[in-house]
Amino acid sequence: EVKSDHILVYFGFGIIHRKISLLDILQVNVVRTPWYYGWGIRPAPHGWMFNVSGFDGVELILQKNERFRIGSDEPMRLAEAIQTQMQKLKDR
């Protein structure tokens, strides 16, 4: 979920989740994840990853060069939604 000031990534009913402030995001990239990174919530060579299925996703480069990958069936749409909210937050 892309909110006005943060992103909320969760599995199932939200017990396992991560909340990321839009202010902490430096860069948003559409990526293709190799099959051998696997699926689920896991550390990957680039940082943490939440991926339910498929290989496409969005990688967020955060403060302190931390990386977080979100699997998505619509990575372009997700990246655009994040970038739009980031711009709105800057314009305030």
XYZ file of C-alpha atoms in Angstrom:
92
model
C 0.000 0.000 0.000
C 1.302 3.415 -0.947
C 0.100 5.993 1.579
C 0.592 9.764 1.716
C 3.827 9.546 3.729
C 4.859 5.877 3.790
C 4.697 2.488 2.102
C 3.261 -0.495 3.940
C 4.355 -3.938 2.744
C 2.785 -6.946 4.429
C 1.990 -10.642 4.125
C -1.401 -12.111 4.935
C -3.255 -10.151 7.586
C -0.317 -7.847 8.238
C 1.310 -9.563 11.200
C 4.552 -9.631 9.225
C 5.022 -6.193 7.737
C 7.421 -3.361 7.015
C 6.586 0.332 7.045
C 8.925 2.566 5.012
C 8.794 6.350 5.179
C 8.743 8.011 1.762
C 11.291 10.482 3.143
C 13.778 7.609 3.552
C 13.603 6.621 -0.137
C 16.411 7.941 -2.325
C 15.652 6.008 -5.517
C 12.962 3.726 -6.986
C 13.930 1.129 -9.626
C 11.896 -1.463 -11.513
C 13.851 -4.732 -11.309
C 13.765 -8.358 -12.368
C 14.720 -10.767 -9.595
C 16.634 -13.948 -10.522
C 14.762 -17.200 -9.801
C 17.446 -18.386 -7.394
C 16.682 -15.523 -4.942
C 13.510 -17.475 -4.142
C 10.198 -16.226 -2.785
C 8.898 -15.061 0.547
C 10.396 -12.712 3.091
C 14.119 -13.161 2.957
C 17.495 -11.542 2.838
C 18.926 -11.445 -0.669
C 22.328 -10.340 -1.946
C 21.042 -6.787 -2.442
C 19.133 -6.462 0.861
C 15.737 -7.589 2.151
C 12.998 -8.825 -0.175
C 9.231 -9.378 0.181
C 8.136 -11.475 -2.824
C 5.085 -13.716 -3.097
C 5.485 -14.878 -6.696
C 7.050 -14.004 -10.005
C 10.281 -12.235 -10.784
C 9.306 -8.588 -11.282
C 9.403 -5.968 -8.609
C 10.489 -2.593 -7.331
C 13.750 -1.981 -5.525
C 13.910 0.931 -3.111
C 17.283 2.428 -2.314
C 16.982 3.897 1.146
C 19.077 6.082 3.399
C 22.427 4.533 4.404
C 22.426 2.616 1.072
C 19.952 0.038 2.396
C 17.997 -1.758 -0.318
C 14.531 -3.274 -0.078
C 12.813 -5.208 -2.870
C 9.037 -5.574 -3.250
C 7.738 -8.239 -5.635
C 4.866 -7.041 -7.826
C 2.763 -8.170 -10.776
C 2.671 -4.501 -11.820
C 6.102 -3.073 -11.020
C 5.825 -0.037 -13.330
C 2.525 0.976 -11.761
C 3.896 0.502 -8.239
C 7.050 2.514 -9.006
C 4.959 5.344 -10.482
C 2.638 5.393 -7.443
C 5.621 5.603 -5.073
C 7.302 8.349 -7.116
C 4.051 10.333 -7.326
C 3.593 10.247 -3.541
C 7.255 11.142 -3.008
C 6.810 14.210 -5.238
C 3.602 15.241 -3.450
C 5.410 14.992 -0.123
C 8.271 17.163 -1.420
C 5.842 19.763 -2.771
C 4.156 20.282 0.608
